[in-house]
Short mmCIF file of C-alpha atoms and ligand atoms in Angstrom, two decimals:
data_model
loop_
_atom_site.label_atom_id
_atom_site.label_comp_id
_atom_site.label_asym_id
_atom_site.label_seq_id
_atom_site.Cartn_x
_atom_site.Cartn_y
_atom_site.Cartn_z
CA UNK A 13 -15.22 6.93 29.54
CA UNK A 14 -14.44 3.36 28.53
CA UNK A 15 -11.69 2.43 26.12
CA UNK A 16 -14.24 1.69 23.43
CA UNK A 17 -15.54 5.24 23.36
CA UNK A 18 -12.00 6.54 23.42
CA UNK A 19 -10.52 4.75 20.43
CA UNK A 20 -7.26 6.64 20.37
CA UNK A 21 -6.23 5.26 23.75
CA UNK A 22 -6.75 1.66 22.70
CA UNK A 23 -3.68 -0.49 21.95
CA UNK A 24 -2.91 -0.62 18.23
CA UNK A 25 -2.99 -3.79 16.16
CA UNK A 26 -1.67 -4.25 12.66
CA UNK A 27 -1.93 -7.32 10.48
CA UNK A 28 -1.72 -7.88 6.80
CA UNK A 29 -2.04 -10.37 4.02
CA UNK A 30 -0.36 -10.67 0.67
CA UNK A 31 -3.14 -10.50 -1.90
CA UNK A 32 -1.99 -13.40 -4.06
CA UNK A 33 -5.18 -15.45 -3.88
CA UNK A 34 -8.44 -15.65 -1.96
CA UNK A 35 -8.01 -16.49 1.72
CA UNK A 36 -8.75 -19.96 3.07
CA UNK A 37 -9.55 -21.84 6.28
CA UNK A 38 -5.89 -21.68 7.33
CA UNK A 39 -6.09 -17.89 7.38
CA UNK A 40 -9.41 -18.11 9.20
CA UNK A 41 -7.96 -20.16 12.04
CA UNK A 42 -4.59 -18.43 11.95
CA UNK A 43 -5.68 -14.82 12.18
CA UNK A 44 -9.03 -13.76 10.71
CA UNK A 45 -11.01 -15.09 13.66
CA UNK A 46 -8.92 -13.20 16.18
CA UNK A 47 -9.18 -10.01 14.12
CA UNK A 48 -12.96 -10.16 14.33
CA UNK A 49 -12.71 -10.41 18.12
CA UNK A 50 -9.90 -7.91 18.61
CA UNK A 51 -11.57 -5.14 16.64
CA UNK A 52 -13.93 -4.75 19.63
CA UNK A 53 -11.17 -3.88 22.08
CA UNK A 54 -8.28 -2.54 20.01
CA UNK A 55 -7.59 0.05 17.34
CA UNK A 56 -7.09 -2.35 14.48
CA UNK A 57 -5.46 -1.76 11.11
CA UNK A 58 -5.40 -4.38 8.38
CA UNK A 59 -3.10 -4.02 5.43
CA UNK A 60 -3.59 -5.44 1.95
CA UNK A 61 0.12 -5.98 1.41
CA UNK A 62 0.26 -5.77 -2.37
CA UNK A 63 3.73 -4.21 -2.39
CA UNK A 64 5.02 -7.14 -0.38
CA UNK A 65 3.19 -9.54 -2.71
CA UNK A 66 5.16 -8.04 -5.60
CA UNK A 67 8.45 -9.18 -4.03
CA UNK A 68 7.80 -12.67 -5.34
CA UNK A 69 5.16 -11.90 -7.97
CA UNK A 70 6.75 -9.14 -10.03
CA UNK A 71 6.13 -11.33 -13.10
CA UNK A 72 2.39 -11.31 -12.42
CA UNK A 73 1.21 -7.90 -11.16
CA UNK A 74 -2.20 -8.70 -12.62
CA UNK A 75 -2.72 -11.46 -10.09
CA UNK A 76 -1.76 -9.17 -7.22
CA UNK A 77 -4.06 -6.39 -8.41
CA UNK A 78 -7.07 -8.67 -8.86
CA UNK A 79 -6.64 -10.22 -5.46
CA UNK A 80 -6.74 -6.92 -3.59
CA UNK A 81 -10.52 -7.01 -4.08
CA UNK A 82 -10.77 -10.77 -3.44
CA UNK A 83 -9.01 -10.52 -0.07
CA UNK A 84 -11.02 -7.43 0.86
CA UNK A 85 -14.17 -9.47 0.15
CA UNK A 86 -12.88 -12.22 2.43
CA UNK A 87 -12.26 -9.72 5.22
CA UNK A 88 -15.72 -8.26 5.04
CA UNK A 89 -17.38 -11.66 4.62
CA UNK A 90 -15.87 -13.09 7.82
CA UNK A 91 -16.95 -10.07 9.83
CA UNK A 92 -14.10 -7.62 9.80
CA UNK A 93 -16.14 -4.46 10.21
CA UNK A 94 -14.90 -1.36 8.37
CA UNK A 95 -16.53 0.79 11.05
CA UNK A 96 -14.19 -0.78 13.60
CA UNK A 97 -11.16 -1.84 11.55
CA UNK A 98 -9.23 0.35 9.13
CA UNK A 99 -8.43 -1.56 5.93
CA UNK A 100 -5.81 -0.02 3.66
CA UNK A 101 -3.79 -0.81 0.54
CA UNK A 102 -0.02 -0.92 1.06
CA UNK A 103 1.03 0.33 -2.38
CA UNK A 104 -0.88 3.55 -1.72
CA UNK A 105 0.98 4.31 1.48
CA UNK A 106 4.21 5.89 0.22
CA UNK A 107 5.44 6.60 3.76
CA UNK A 108 5.83 2.85 4.28
CA UNK A 109 8.17 2.62 1.29
CA UNK A 110 10.26 5.47 2.68
CA UNK A 111 10.39 3.91 6.14
CA UNK A 112 11.50 0.67 4.50
CA UNK A 113 14.41 2.42 2.81
CA UNK A 114 15.42 3.93 6.13
CA UNK A 115 15.17 0.63 8.02
CA UNK A 116 17.33 -1.15 5.46
CA UNK A 117 20.21 0.82 6.96
CA UNK A 118 19.49 -0.71 10.37
CA UNK A 119 19.71 -4.34 9.26
CA UNK A 120 22.49 -6.35 7.63
CA UNK A 121 22.26 -8.55 4.56
CA UNK A 122 23.50 -11.53 6.57
CA UNK A 123 20.82 -10.98 9.20
CA UNK A 124 18.17 -10.93 6.46
CA UNK A 125 19.62 -14.13 5.02
CA UNK A 126 19.44 -15.78 8.44
CA UNK A 127 15.76 -14.99 8.97
CA UNK A 128 14.13 -18.45 9.27
CA UNK A 129 10.94 -17.38 7.48
CA UNK A 130 12.89 -15.93 4.58
CA UNK A 131 15.14 -19.00 4.41
CA UNK A 132 12.14 -21.31 4.27
CA UNK A 133 10.35 -19.19 1.68
CA UNK A 134 13.44 -18.94 -0.53
CA UNK A 135 13.60 -22.75 -0.52
CA UNK A 136 9.89 -23.12 -1.20
CA UNK A 137 10.07 -20.74 -4.15
CA UNK A 138 13.16 -22.39 -5.60
CA UNK A 139 14.96 -19.06 -6.04
CA UNK A 140 18.35 -20.75 -5.70
CA UNK A 141 20.90 -17.95 -5.89
CA UNK A 142 18.58 -15.70 -7.90
CA UNK A 143 16.78 -14.11 -4.98
CA UNK A 144 15.06 -10.84 -5.84
CA UNK A 145 16.60 -8.18 -3.60
CA UNK A 146 13.11 -6.93 -2.77
CA UNK A 147 12.22 -10.38 -1.50
CA UNK A 148 15.27 -10.71 0.72
CA UNK A 149 14.54 -7.28 2.13
CA UNK A 150 10.82 -7.60 2.72
CA UNK A 151 11.31 -8.04 6.48
CA UNK A 152 12.36 -4.38 6.55
CA UNK A 153 9.17 -3.52 4.68
CA UNK A 154 7.11 -5.53 7.16
CA UNK A 155 8.90 -3.67 9.96
CA UNK A 156 7.77 -0.46 8.26
CA UNK A 157 4.18 -1.77 8.13
CA UNK A 158 4.14 -2.62 11.82
CA UNK A 159 5.93 0.48 13.10
CA UNK A 160 4.30 2.83 10.58
CA UNK A 161 1.06 2.28 12.49
CA UNK A 162 2.89 2.09 15.86
CA UNK A 163 1.36 -1.33 16.40
CA UNK A 164 2.06 -3.10 19.68
CA UNK A 165 0.26 -6.33 18.79
CA UNK A 166 0.48 -8.36 15.59
CA UNK A 167 -1.85 -11.39 15.30
CA UNK A 168 -0.15 -13.79 12.89
CA UNK A 169 0.51 -17.46 12.25
CA UNK A 170 3.61 -18.89 13.89
CA UNK A 171 5.54 -18.82 10.60
CA UNK A 172 5.55 -15.03 10.88
CA UNK A 173 7.15 -14.88 14.34
CA UNK A 174 10.72 -14.35 13.02
CA UNK A 175 9.48 -11.29 11.11
CA UNK A 176 8.15 -9.70 14.29
CA UNK A 177 11.43 -10.51 16.01
CA UNK A 178 13.35 -8.86 13.22
CA UNK A 179 11.03 -5.84 13.36
CA UNK A 180 11.83 -5.42 17.04
CA UNK A 181 15.56 -5.61 16.34
CA UNK A 182 15.18 -2.75 13.89
CA UNK A 183 13.05 -0.84 16.39
CA UNK A 184 15.71 -1.22 19.09
CA UNK A 185 18.44 -0.07 16.75
CA UNK A 186 16.52 3.00 15.68
CA UNK A 187 15.58 3.84 19.28
CA UNK A 188 19.15 3.28 20.34
CA UNK A 189 20.44 5.58 17.63
CA UNK A 190 17.93 8.26 18.55
CA UNK A 191 18.42 7.86 22.31
CA UNK A 192 14.72 7.55 23.16
CA UNK A 193 11.76 5.39 22.30
CA UNK A 194 10.53 6.84 19.06
CA UNK A 195 9.06 3.48 17.97
CA UNK A 196 7.28 0.88 20.14
CA UNK A 197 8.21 -2.79 20.08
CA UNK A 198 5.48 -5.18 18.96
CA UNK A 199 4.39 -8.57 20.28
CA UNK A 200 3.25 -11.38 17.99
CA UNK A 201 -0.09 -12.90 18.93
CA UNK A 202 0.09 -16.51 17.79
CA UNK A 203 -2.94 -18.81 17.99
CA UNK A 204 -2.56 -21.56 20.61
CA UNK A 205 -3.81 -24.46 18.52
CA UNK A 206 -1.13 -23.86 15.88
CA UNK A 207 -1.47 -23.97 12.16
CA UNK A 208 -4.23 -25.80 10.31
CA UNK A 209 -2.86 -28.53 8.02
CA UNK A 210 -3.97 -28.85 4.41
CA UNK A 211 -6.62 -31.45 3.58
CA UNK A 212 -3.78 -33.72 2.37
CA UNK A 213 -2.19 -33.68 5.84
CA UNK A 214 0.74 -31.47 4.80
CA UNK A 215 1.74 -29.02 7.51
CA UNK A 216 0.68 -25.92 5.65
CA UNK A 217 -2.59 -25.16 3.95
CA UNK A 218 -1.80 -23.25 0.80
CA UNK A 219 -3.53 -22.49 -2.43
CA UNK A 220 -0.42 -23.34 -4.45
CA UNK A 221 -0.34 -26.83 -2.86
CA UNK A 222 -3.94 -27.48 -3.91
CA UNK A 223 -4.78 -28.54 -0.34
CA UNK A 224 -6.77 -25.48 0.73
CA UNK A 225 -10.45 -24.78 1.31
CA UNK A 226 -11.11 -21.17 0.28
CA UNK A 227 -13.50 -19.15 2.44
CA UNK A 228 -15.72 -18.62 -0.57
CA UNK A 229 -15.76 -22.32 -1.51
CA UNK A 230 -18.96 -23.65 -3.09
CA UNK A 231 -20.80 -26.55 -1.43
CA UNK A 232 -19.35 -28.88 -4.10
CA UNK A 233 -15.81 -27.65 -3.51
CA UNK A 234 -16.22 -28.23 0.21
CA UNK A 235 -17.58 -31.73 -0.35
CA UNK A 236 -14.73 -32.59 -2.70
CA UNK A 237 -12.04 -31.23 -0.37
CA UNK A 238 -13.42 -33.18 2.59
CA UNK A 239 -13.59 -36.31 0.46
CA UNK A 240 -9.85 -35.97 -0.24
CA UNK A 241 -9.01 -35.53 3.44
CA UNK A 242 -6.08 -37.49 4.78
CA UNK A 243 -7.05 -39.91 7.53
CA UNK A 244 -5.16 -42.91 8.91
CA UNK A 245 -3.65 -44.83 5.98
CA UNK A 246 -3.57 -48.02 8.09
CA UNK A 247 -7.23 -47.84 8.93
CA UNK A 248 -8.33 -50.14 6.14
CA UNK A 249 -11.42 -51.78 7.55
CA UNK A 250 -14.08 -50.08 9.64
CA UNK A 251 -13.43 -52.60 12.42
CA UNK A 252 -9.68 -51.73 12.54
CA UNK A 253 -8.48 -49.48 15.35
CA UNK A 254 -7.59 -46.08 13.92
CA UNK A 255 -5.10 -43.40 14.78
CA UNK A 256 -6.34 -39.97 15.80
CA UNK A 257 -3.00 -38.14 15.93
CA UNK A 258 -2.09 -36.65 12.56
CA UNK A 259 -5.54 -37.58 11.24
CA UNK A 260 -6.72 -34.45 9.44
CA UNK A 261 -10.39 -35.25 9.92
CA UNK A 262 -9.92 -35.02 13.68
CA UNK A 263 -7.73 -31.93 13.42
CA UNK A 264 -10.58 -30.21 11.59
CA UNK A 265 -13.20 -31.46 14.04
CA UNK A 266 -11.04 -30.12 16.88
CA UNK A 267 -10.77 -26.78 15.12
CA UNK A 268 -14.37 -26.32 14.00
CA UNK A 269 -16.86 -28.74 15.55
CA UNK A 270 -19.12 -26.84 17.96
CA UNK A 271 -19.47 -29.96 20.13
CA UNK A 272 -16.05 -30.97 21.52
CA UNK A 273 -17.51 -33.56 23.91
CA UNK A 274 -18.96 -35.51 20.99
CA UNK A 275 -15.63 -35.21 19.15
CA UNK A 276 -13.84 -36.75 22.17
CA UNK A 277 -16.30 -39.66 22.12
CA UNK A 278 -15.71 -40.15 18.40
CA UNK A 279 -11.94 -40.21 18.96
CA UNK A 280 -12.34 -42.94 21.53
CA UNK A 281 -14.56 -44.96 19.24
CA UNK A 282 -12.12 -44.52 16.34
CA UNK A 283 -9.16 -45.67 18.44
CA UNK A 284 -11.14 -48.70 19.57
CA UNK A 285 -12.18 -49.62 16.04
CA UNK A 286 -15.60 -49.82 14.46
CA UNK A 287 -15.89 -46.24 13.30
CA UNK A 288 -15.54 -45.65 9.58
CA UNK A 289 -13.82 -42.68 7.91
CA UNK A 290 -16.94 -41.93 5.89
CA UNK A 291 -18.99 -41.24 9.02
CA UNK A 292 -16.35 -38.81 10.22
CA UNK A 293 -15.99 -37.11 6.87
CA UNK A 294 -19.71 -36.61 6.66
CA UNK A 295 -19.59 -34.92 10.03
CA UNK A 296 -16.69 -32.62 9.06
CA UNK A 297 -18.45 -31.78 5.85
CA UNK A 298 -21.60 -30.83 7.72
CA UNK A 299 -19.68 -28.64 10.15
CA UNK A 300 -17.79 -26.85 7.36
CA UNK A 301 -20.85 -26.42 5.14
CA UNK A 302 -22.71 -24.79 7.99
CA UNK A 303 -19.80 -22.57 9.00
CA UNK A 304 -18.93 -21.43 5.48
CA UNK A 305 -22.45 -20.91 4.10
CA UNK A 306 -23.04 -17.48 5.67
CA UNK A 307 -19.50 -16.38 4.74
CA UNK A 308 -20.00 -17.44 1.12
CA UNK A 309 -23.39 -15.80 0.90
CA UNK A 310 -22.11 -12.52 2.31
CA UNK A 311 -19.11 -12.69 0.00
CA UNK A 312 -21.27 -13.23 -3.08
CA UNK A 313 -23.52 -10.37 -2.09
CA UNK A 314 -20.59 -7.98 -1.60
CA UNK A 315 -18.96 -9.10 -4.85
CA UNK A 316 -21.94 -7.70 -6.71
CA UNK A 317 -21.09 -4.23 -5.50
CA UNK A 318 -17.32 -3.78 -5.87
CA UNK A 319 -17.79 0.00 -5.78
CA UNK A 320 -18.90 -0.29 -2.16
CA UNK A 321 -15.81 -2.33 -1.29
CA UNK A 322 -13.46 0.05 -3.10
CA UNK A 323 -14.96 2.96 -1.19
CA UNK A 324 -14.15 1.21 2.08
CA UNK A 325 -10.57 0.69 0.92
CA UNK A 326 -10.27 4.28 -0.25
CA UNK A 327 -11.43 5.65 3.06
CA UNK A 328 -9.21 3.29 5.07
CA UNK A 329 -6.20 4.06 2.90
CA UNK A 330 -6.68 7.81 3.32
CA UNK A 331 -6.71 7.41 7.10
CA UNK A 332 -3.69 5.09 7.02
CA UNK A 333 -1.79 7.50 4.78
CA UNK A 334 -1.98 10.21 7.40
CA UNK A 335 -0.91 7.98 10.26
CA UNK A 336 2.02 6.44 8.43
CA UNK A 337 3.18 9.82 7.13
CA UNK A 338 3.18 11.11 10.68
CA UNK A 339 5.36 8.22 11.80
CA UNK A 340 7.75 8.81 8.91
CA UNK A 341 8.04 12.49 9.83
CA UNK A 342 8.76 11.56 13.44
CA UNK A 343 11.42 9.01 12.52
CA UNK A 344 13.11 11.39 10.11
CA UNK A 345 13.03 14.14 12.71
CA UNK A 346 14.27 11.87 15.48
CA UNK A 347 17.17 10.70 13.33
CA UNK A 348 17.98 14.34 12.69
CA UNK A 349 17.76 14.17 8.94
CA UNK A 350 17.81 17.25 6.78
CA UNK A 351 14.80 19.50 6.69
CA UNK A 352 14.43 22.90 5.06
CA UNK A 353 14.50 25.84 7.43
CA UNK A 354 10.97 27.10 8.10
N1 LIG B 30 3.98 -11.40 5.58
C1 LIG B 30 2.58 -11.55 5.82
C2 LIG B 30 2.12 -12.84 5.13
O1 LIG B 30 2.79 -13.34 4.26
C3 LIG B 30 1.76 -10.39 5.29
C4 LIG B 30 2.08 -9.08 5.96
C5 LIG B 30 2.53 -7.96 5.35
C6 LIG B 30 1.95 -8.77 7.34
N2 LIG B 30 2.70 -6.97 6.23
C7 LIG B 30 2.35 -7.40 7.46
C8 LIG B 30 1.55 -9.49 8.48
C9 LIG B 30 2.37 -6.78 8.70
C10 LIG B 30 1.56 -8.83 9.70
C11 LIG B 30 1.97 -7.49 9.82
O2 LIG B 30 1.07 -13.33 5.43
#
């Protein structure tokens, strides 16, 4: 029997997204693409992390609720197959909340404050000293997500690496306390080409920065976003030599153009001078239009039948509830917590 016909023996993967807005090309490059591939060889779970989204959106639960469906549509539209991948909703997995509470006893406040991802996000959100406790502690919740499914592989963008590291610290502490390996450690799977910049050239593509191309973008939205793309500010005349490094148009061609040899030739021409930005932008636009059209069409089609999508989530969540409850029972038992005599 091969691994594929014996799903339970396959290595377990868990990833998740905060449903705070529709997903974009950054997510596509950063993790959606690898999920579509990995579902063929691994037991894959994907989590709609709405509880985690609440840690910095408690003032807007409406947004979080609405985006559970939006993100689920993105998943299905890019080819995450519910027959191969289990998609579940975090807020309906109570065992994860209980594991979180337990793990909070295996991590210190100062360690949470030193987490580079958390530090960066606190800055970005301008919390100052008014950091919601739930936000500071969400690494323990993410550790619960990962270990609740006993995942050994977590495909994420590089900004998430410190969260996997912190998860493994918690895992080691729990295992150490118990005296055996009750929880597996997990490895982050980070894409080689790094993170996709926003169309404005800023390091991170993000909806809140207004520099993102959503997966469901209309042809006009795509055209507009490409038009705004950051190129070489010193490349004023077509005949001027241009710079390729840091030029978003080339970053996108490298990421998406199906013909890398032609892209290399264009880079050379651009460096030499005589190649205009408009020619390049037209090419990027063509590549993106072609790549996103089937995703958009599938998304629109699915959006007309939300009942179908909710059924997928319901089924996935029921399966995930059992698995995470089992892990919680094991951890409680291993720690030797109280249980009623049978
Ligand atoms: N923190 C992740 C993000 O902001 C979302 C997430 C929640 C996640 N739980 C997870 C990612 C578990 C990987 C594994 O995108």
